[in-house]
Short mmCIF file of C-alpha atoms and ligand atoms in Angstrom, two decimals:
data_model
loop_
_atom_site.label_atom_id
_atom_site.label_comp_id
_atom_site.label_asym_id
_atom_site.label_seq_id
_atom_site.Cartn_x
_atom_site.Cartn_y
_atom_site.Cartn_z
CA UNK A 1 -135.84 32.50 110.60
CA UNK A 2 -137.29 28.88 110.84
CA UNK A 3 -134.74 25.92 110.35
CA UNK A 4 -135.54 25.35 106.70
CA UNK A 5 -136.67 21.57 106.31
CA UNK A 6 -134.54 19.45 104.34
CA UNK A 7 -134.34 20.38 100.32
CA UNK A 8 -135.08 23.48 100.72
CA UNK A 9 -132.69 26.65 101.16
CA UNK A 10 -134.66 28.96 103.69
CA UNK A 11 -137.82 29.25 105.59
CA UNK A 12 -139.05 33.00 106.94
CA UNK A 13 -141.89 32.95 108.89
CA UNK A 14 -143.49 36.00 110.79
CA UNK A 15 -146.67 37.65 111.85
CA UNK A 16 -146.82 40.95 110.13
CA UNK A 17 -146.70 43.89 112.89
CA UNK A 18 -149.38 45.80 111.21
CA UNK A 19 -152.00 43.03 110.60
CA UNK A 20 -151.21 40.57 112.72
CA UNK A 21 -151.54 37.81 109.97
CA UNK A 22 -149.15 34.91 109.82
CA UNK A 23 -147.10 34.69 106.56
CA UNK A 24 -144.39 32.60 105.03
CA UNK A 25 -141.87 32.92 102.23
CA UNK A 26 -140.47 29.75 101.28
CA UNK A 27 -137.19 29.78 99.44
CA UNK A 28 -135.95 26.15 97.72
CA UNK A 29 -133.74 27.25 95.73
CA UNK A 30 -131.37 29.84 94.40
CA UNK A 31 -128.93 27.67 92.56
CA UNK A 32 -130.20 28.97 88.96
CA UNK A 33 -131.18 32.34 90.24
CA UNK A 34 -133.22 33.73 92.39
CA UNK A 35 -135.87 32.41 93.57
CA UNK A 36 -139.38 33.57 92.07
CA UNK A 37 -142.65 32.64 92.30
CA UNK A 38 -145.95 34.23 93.66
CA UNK A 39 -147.64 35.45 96.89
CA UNK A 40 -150.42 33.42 97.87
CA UNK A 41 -153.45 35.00 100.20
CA UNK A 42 -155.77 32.23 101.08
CA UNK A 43 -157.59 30.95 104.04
CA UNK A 44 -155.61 27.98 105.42
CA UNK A 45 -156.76 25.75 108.15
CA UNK A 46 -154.02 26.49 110.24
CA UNK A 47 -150.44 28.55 109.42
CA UNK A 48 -148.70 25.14 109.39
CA UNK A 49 -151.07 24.16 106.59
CA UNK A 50 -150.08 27.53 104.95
CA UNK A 51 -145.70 26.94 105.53
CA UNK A 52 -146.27 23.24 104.07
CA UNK A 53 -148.40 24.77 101.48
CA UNK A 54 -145.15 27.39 100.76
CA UNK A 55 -142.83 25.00 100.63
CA UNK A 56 -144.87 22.44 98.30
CA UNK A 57 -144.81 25.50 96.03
CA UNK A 58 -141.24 26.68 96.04
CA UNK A 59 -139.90 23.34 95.24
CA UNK A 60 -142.58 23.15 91.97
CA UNK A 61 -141.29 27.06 91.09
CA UNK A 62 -137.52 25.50 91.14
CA UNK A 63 -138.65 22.91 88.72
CA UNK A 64 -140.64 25.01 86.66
CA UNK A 65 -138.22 27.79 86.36
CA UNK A 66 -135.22 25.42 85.62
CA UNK A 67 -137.04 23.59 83.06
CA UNK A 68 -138.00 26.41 81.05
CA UNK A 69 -134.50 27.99 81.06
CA UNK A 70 -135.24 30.90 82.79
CA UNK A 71 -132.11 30.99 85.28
CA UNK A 72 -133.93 31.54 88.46
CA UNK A 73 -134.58 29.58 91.37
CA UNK A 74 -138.20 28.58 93.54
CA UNK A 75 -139.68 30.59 96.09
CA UNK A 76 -143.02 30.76 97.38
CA UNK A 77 -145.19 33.56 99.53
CA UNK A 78 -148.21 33.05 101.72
CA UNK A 79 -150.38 35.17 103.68
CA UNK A 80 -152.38 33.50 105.76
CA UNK A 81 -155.64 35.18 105.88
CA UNK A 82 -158.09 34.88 108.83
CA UNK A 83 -162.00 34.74 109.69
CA UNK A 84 -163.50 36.94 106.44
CA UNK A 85 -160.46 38.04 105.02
CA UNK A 86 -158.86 41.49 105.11
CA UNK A 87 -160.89 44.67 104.77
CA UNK A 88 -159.27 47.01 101.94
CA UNK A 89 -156.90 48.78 104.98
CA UNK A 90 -155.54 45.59 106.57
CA UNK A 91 -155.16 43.96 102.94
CA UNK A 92 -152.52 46.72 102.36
CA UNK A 93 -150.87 46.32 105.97
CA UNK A 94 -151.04 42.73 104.85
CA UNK A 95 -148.89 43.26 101.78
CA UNK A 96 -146.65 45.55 103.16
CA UNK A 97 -145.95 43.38 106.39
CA UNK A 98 -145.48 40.60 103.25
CA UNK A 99 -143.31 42.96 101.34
CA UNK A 100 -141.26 44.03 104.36
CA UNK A 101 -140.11 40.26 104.54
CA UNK A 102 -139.42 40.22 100.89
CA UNK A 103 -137.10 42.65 101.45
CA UNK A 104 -135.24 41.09 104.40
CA UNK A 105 -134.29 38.36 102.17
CA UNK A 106 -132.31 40.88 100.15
CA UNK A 107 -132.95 39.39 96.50
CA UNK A 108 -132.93 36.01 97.35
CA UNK A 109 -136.94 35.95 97.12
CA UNK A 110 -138.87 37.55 94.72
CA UNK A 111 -142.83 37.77 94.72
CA UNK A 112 -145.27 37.76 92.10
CA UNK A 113 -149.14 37.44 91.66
CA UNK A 114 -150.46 34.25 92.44
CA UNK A 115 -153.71 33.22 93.90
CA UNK A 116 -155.82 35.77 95.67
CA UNK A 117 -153.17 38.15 94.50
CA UNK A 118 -153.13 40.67 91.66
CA UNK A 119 -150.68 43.19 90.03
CA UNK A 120 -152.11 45.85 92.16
CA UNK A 121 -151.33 44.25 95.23
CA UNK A 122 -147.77 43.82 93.42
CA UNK A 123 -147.53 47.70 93.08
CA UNK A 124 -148.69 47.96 97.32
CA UNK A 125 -145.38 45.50 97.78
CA UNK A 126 -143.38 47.68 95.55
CA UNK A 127 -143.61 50.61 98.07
CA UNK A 128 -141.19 48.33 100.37
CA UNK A 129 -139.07 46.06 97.83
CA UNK A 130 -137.76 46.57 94.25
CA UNK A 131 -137.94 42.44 94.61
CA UNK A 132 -141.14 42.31 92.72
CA UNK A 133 -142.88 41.62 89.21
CA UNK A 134 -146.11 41.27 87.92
CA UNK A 135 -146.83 45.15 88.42
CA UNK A 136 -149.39 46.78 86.63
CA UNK A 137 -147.85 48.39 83.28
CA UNK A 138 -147.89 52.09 84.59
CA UNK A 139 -145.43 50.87 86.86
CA UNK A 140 -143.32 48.57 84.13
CA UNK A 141 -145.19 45.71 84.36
CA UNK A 142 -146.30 43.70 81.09
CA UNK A 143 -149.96 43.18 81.95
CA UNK A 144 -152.09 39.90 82.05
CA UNK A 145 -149.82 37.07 81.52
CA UNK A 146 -152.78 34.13 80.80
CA UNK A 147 -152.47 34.84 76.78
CA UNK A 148 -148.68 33.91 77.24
CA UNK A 149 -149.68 30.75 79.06
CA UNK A 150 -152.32 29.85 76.98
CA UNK A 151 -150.09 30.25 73.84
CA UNK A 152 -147.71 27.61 75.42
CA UNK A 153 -150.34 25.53 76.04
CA UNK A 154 -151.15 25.19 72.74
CA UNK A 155 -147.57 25.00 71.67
CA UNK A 156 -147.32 21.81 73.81
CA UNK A 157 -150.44 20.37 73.29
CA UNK A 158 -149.10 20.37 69.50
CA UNK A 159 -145.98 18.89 70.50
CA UNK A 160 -147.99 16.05 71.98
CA UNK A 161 -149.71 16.00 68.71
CA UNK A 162 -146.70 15.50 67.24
CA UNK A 163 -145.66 13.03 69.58
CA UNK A 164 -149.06 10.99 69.42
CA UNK A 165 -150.25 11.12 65.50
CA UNK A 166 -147.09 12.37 63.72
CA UNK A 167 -148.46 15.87 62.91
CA UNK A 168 -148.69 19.01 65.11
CA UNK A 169 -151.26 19.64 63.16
CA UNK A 170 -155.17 21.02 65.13
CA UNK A 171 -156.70 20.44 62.40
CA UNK A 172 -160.38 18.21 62.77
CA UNK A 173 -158.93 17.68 66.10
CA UNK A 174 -160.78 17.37 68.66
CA UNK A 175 -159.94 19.58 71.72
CA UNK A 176 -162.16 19.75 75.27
CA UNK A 177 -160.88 22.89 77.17
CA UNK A 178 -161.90 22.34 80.82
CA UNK A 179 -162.28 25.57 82.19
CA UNK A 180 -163.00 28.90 80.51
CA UNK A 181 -161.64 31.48 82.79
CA UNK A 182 -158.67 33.82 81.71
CA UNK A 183 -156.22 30.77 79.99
CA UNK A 184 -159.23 28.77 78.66
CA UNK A 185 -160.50 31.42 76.96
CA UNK A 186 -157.43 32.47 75.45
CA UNK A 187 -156.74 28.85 74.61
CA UNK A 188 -159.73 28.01 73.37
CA UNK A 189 -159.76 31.07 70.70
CA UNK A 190 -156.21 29.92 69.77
CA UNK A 191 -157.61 26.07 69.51
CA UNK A 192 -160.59 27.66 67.30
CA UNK A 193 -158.52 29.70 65.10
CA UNK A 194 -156.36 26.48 64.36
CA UNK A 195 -158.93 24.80 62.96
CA UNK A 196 -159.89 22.46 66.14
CA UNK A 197 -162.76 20.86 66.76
CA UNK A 198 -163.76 22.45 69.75
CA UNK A 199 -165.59 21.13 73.23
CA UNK A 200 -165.36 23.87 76.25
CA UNK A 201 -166.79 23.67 79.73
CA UNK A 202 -166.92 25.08 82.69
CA UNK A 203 -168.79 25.42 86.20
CA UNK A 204 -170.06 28.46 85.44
CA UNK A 205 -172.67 28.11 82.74
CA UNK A 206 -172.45 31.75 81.89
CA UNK A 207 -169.11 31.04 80.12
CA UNK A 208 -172.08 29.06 77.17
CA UNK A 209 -172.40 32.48 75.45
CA UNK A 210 -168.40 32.31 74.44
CA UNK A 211 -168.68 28.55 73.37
CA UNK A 212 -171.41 30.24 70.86
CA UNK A 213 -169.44 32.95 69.78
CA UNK A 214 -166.29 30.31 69.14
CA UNK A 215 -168.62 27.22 67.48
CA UNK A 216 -167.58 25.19 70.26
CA UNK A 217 -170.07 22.56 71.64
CA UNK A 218 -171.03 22.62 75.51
CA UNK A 219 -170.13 19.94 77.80
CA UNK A 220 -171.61 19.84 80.88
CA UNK A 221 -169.01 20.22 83.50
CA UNK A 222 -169.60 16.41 85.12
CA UNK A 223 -168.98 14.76 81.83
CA UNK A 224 -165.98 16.83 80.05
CA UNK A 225 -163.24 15.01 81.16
CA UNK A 226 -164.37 11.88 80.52
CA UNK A 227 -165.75 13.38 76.64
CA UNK A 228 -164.45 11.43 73.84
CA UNK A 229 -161.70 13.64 71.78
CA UNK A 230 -157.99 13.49 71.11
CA UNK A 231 -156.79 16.01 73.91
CA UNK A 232 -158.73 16.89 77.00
CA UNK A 233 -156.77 20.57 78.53
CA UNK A 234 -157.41 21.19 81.92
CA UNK A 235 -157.77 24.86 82.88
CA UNK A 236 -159.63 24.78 86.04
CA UNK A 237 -158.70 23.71 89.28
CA UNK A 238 -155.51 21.09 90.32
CA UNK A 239 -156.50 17.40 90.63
CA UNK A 240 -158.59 17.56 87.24
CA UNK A 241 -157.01 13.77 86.97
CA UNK A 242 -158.14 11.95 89.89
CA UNK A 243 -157.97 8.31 91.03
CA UNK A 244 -161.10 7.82 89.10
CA UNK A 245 -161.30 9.20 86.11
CA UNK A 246 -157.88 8.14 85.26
CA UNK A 247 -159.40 4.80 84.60
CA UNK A 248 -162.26 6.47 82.43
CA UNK A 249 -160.51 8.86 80.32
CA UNK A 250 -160.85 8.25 76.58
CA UNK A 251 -158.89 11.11 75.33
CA UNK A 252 -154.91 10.29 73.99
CA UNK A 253 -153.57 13.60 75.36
CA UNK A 254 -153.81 15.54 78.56
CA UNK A 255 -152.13 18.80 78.30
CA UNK A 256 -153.38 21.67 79.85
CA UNK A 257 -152.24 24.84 82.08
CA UNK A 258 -153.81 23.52 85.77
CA UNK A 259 -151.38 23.37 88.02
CA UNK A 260 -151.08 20.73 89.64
CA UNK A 261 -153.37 18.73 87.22
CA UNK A 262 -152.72 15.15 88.75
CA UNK A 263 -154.62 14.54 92.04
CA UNK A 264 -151.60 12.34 92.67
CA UNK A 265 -148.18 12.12 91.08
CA UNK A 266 -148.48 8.19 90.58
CA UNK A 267 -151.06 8.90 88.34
CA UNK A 268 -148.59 9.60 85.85
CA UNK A 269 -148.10 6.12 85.51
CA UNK A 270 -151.79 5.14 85.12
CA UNK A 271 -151.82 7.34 82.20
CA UNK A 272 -148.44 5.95 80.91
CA UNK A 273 -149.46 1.96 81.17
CA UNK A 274 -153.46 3.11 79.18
CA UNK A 275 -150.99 4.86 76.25
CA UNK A 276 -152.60 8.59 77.49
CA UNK A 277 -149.90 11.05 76.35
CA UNK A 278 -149.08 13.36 79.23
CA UNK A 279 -147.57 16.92 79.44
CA UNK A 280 -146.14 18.00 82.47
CA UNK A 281 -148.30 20.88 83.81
CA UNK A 282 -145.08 23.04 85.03
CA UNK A 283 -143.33 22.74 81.97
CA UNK A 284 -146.94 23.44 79.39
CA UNK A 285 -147.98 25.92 81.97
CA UNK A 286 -144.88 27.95 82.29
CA UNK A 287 -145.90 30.24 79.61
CA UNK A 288 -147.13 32.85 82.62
CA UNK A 289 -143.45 32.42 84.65
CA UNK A 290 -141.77 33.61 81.46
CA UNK A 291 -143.78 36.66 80.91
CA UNK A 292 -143.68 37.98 84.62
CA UNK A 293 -140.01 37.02 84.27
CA UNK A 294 -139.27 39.18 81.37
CA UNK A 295 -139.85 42.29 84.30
CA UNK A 296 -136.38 40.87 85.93
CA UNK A 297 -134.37 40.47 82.36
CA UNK A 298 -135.85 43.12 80.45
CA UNK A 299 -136.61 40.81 77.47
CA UNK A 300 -138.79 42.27 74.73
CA UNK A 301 -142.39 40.94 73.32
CA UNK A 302 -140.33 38.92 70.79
CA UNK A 303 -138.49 37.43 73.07
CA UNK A 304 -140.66 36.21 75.43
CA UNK A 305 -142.98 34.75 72.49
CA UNK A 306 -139.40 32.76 71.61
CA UNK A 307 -138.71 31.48 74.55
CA UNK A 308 -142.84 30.80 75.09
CA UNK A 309 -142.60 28.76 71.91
CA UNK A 310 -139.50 26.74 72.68
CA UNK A 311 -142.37 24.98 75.04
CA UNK A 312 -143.35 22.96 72.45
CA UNK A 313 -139.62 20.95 71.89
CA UNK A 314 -139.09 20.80 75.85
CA UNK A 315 -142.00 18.88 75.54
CA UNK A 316 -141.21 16.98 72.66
CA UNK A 317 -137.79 16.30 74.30
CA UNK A 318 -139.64 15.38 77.73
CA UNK A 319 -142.06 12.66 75.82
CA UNK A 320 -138.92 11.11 73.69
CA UNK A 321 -136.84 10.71 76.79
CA UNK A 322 -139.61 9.33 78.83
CA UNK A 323 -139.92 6.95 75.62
CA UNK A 324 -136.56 6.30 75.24
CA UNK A 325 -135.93 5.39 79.34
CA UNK A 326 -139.65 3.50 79.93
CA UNK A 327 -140.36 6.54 82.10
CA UNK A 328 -143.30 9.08 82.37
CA UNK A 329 -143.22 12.30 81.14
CA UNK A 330 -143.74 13.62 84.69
CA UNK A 331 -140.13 11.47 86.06
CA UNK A 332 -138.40 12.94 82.72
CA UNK A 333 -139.62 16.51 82.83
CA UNK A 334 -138.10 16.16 86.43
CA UNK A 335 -134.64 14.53 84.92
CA UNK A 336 -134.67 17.48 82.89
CA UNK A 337 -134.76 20.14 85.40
CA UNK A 338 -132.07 18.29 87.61
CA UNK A 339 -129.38 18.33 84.97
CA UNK A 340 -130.21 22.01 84.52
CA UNK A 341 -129.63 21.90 88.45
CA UNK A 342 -126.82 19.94 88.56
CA UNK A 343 -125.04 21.34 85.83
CA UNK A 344 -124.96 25.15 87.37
CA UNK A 345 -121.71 26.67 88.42
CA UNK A 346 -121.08 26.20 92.35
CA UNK A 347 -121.47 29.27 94.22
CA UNK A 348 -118.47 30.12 96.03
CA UNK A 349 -118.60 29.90 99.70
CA UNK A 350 -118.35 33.54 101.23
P1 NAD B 1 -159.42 31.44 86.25
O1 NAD B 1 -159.84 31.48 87.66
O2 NAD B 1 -159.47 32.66 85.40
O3 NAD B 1 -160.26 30.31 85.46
C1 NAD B 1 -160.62 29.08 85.99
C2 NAD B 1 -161.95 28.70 85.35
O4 NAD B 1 -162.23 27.34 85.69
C3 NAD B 1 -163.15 29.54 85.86
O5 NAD B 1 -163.90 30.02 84.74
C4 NAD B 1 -163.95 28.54 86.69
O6 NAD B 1 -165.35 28.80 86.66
C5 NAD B 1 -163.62 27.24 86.00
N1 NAD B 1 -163.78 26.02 86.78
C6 NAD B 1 -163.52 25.81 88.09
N2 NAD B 1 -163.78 24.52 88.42
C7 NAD B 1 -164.20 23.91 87.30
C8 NAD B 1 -164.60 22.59 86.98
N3 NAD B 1 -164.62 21.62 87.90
N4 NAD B 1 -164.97 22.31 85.72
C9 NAD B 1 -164.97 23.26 84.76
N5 NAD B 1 -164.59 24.54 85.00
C10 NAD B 1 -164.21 24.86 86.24
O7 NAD B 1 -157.92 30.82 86.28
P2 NAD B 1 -156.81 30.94 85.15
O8 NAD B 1 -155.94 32.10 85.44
O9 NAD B 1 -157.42 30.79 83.81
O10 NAD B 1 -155.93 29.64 85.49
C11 NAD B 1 -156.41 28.35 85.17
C12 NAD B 1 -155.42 27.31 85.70
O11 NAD B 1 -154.14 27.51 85.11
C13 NAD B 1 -155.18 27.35 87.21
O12 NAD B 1 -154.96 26.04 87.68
C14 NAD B 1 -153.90 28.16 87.34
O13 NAD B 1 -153.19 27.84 88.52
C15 NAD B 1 -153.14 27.68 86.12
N6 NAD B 1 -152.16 28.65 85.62
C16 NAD B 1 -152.56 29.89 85.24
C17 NAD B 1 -151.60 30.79 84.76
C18 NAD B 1 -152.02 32.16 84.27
O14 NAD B 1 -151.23 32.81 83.56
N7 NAD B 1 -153.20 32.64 84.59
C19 NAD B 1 -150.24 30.42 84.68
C20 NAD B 1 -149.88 29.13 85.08
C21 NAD B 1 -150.85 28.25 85.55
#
């Protein structure tokens, strides 16, 4: 075990004895509960790249999970993958070298999907750890969880409505949905079904077909996030506000389910001083975080579409504080999850 660095609660890091591939789990906190959040396989430049990557990760997991109530913690996995990436056998000596960690943490850790990562890699883990969700629903998993996430994006993006013009209203509003992949899609039929006016995008220009079938128009994947409309939604890639276009933008709302979604966090403030409504993307996005995290409490559909709905006032409460205190949303959506923090019973030294 690593020295964790400062803020956060513990570092693992190993190279798996089957595969040979470096991996991290990334633990920043467990005051809430413990501490979920995904197992990443990518290709990083170098295993330090993939710890600092872990531990970037785990600290956004504490935030999201405190802010949406869930009583859990932040913990991140990676598996660093090398040259072409793992052949079907080392991918599962991979996971179970991964899962084999998981388990040496004792509950303090539990994985999840995440990028490069799906629920059947979740059920190879669960061969060495009962510390993971996201499992395919043979094996008591609850399936996809991109519906839930797109159904609290759209509960926030009305709350920004709200916010903004008084009315959570989609109606004649004009929504661009960057990126039509499983949340975009899923958003964008919501969005459609609401009565929006709809604009949809995305690299791939094979996603046109479903902008037909939902009488959306095309934008051209350049352009749509500088198209003129009342709410651009990212759903692609992070750093959908750059720099750049932050000075372009002529939406009033950016709410979306990217993580990530600001290429830096001072951008925040650029949106905040041109009067762009913002919704923090761990707090819209964390429709997905509730689902896999109905696995752990056993919470039924109902209840997970409750608690996927009460999005929509965190938000609310997020933009009227930031009002209130001449912050941005981003610096009150933090506030928020550090009372949550601050406010949970100490755990008694052992
Ligand atoms: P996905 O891979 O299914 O979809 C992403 C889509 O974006 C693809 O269709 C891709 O072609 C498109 N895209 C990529 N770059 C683009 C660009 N520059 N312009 C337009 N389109 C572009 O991913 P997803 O599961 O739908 O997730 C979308 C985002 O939401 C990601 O940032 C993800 O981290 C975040 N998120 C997803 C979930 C979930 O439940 N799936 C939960 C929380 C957060």
């Amino acid at each position: 075990m690593m020295p964790a660095p400062n803020g956060h609660e513990e570092l693992l890091t190993r190279r798996g004895e089957r595969s040979g591939l470096q991996m991290a789990i990334a633990v920043h906190s467990t005051v809430l509960g413990p501490a979920l959040g995904g197992c990443r396989m990518w290709h990083y430049r170098s295993t330090g790249d993939g710890i600092d990557d872990a531990l970037r990760l785990a600290r956004a997991m504490t935030y999201k999970a405190a802010a949406a109530g869930l009583g859990l913690g932040g913990g991140k996995g990676v598996i660093c993958l090398a040259g072409a990436g793992p052949a079907a056998e080392s991918r599962r000596d991979a996971l179970l070298d991964f899962a084999e960690a998981v388990e040496s943490l004792q509950g303090r850790y539990i994985t999840a999907e995440d990028v490069g990562t799906g629920a059947e890699d979740m059920a190879v883990i669960s061969e060495r750890t009962s510390h993971v969700v996201g499992l395919p629903p043979g094996l008591g998993g609850r399936g996809d969880p991109s519906p839930l996430t797109a159904r609290g994006v759209e509960r926030a993006i009305r709350a920004c409505c709200s916010h903004r013009f008084g009315s959570a209203d989609l109606h004649g509003l004009r929504v661009c949905v960057v990126g039509l992949g499983h949340v975009g899609t899923a958003l964008a039929r919501g969005l459609a079904a609401s009565g929006a006016e709809l604009l949809v995008s995305d690299i791939d220009s094979g996603r046109r077909r479903l902008a037909e079938q939902l009488g959306a128009r095309w934008v051209d994947s350049e352009a749509a996030m500088l198209s003129r409309c009342e709410v651009i939604a990212p759903c692609a890639l992070g750093s959908a506000v750059d720099e750049v276009n932050a000075e372009l933008l002529r939406c009033q709302i950016v709410c979306g389910a990217a993580n990530n979604m600001l290429a830096d966090e001072s951008l925040a403030e650029r949106l905040r001083e041109r009067e762009i409504v913002y919704a923090p993307d761990f707090i819209a996005n964390a429709g997905g975080l509730i689902h896999v995290s109905a696995e752990l409490h056993g919470h039924d559909a109902a209840r997970v579409d409750d608690l996927v709905d009460s999005i929509g006032e965190t938000i609310e409460r997020v933009l009227a504080e930031a009002e209130l205190a001449s912050m941005t949303p981003l610096e009150s959506a933090r506030e928020l999850a550090r009372r949550r923090l601050s406010a949970a019973p100490a755990v008694p030294a052992t």
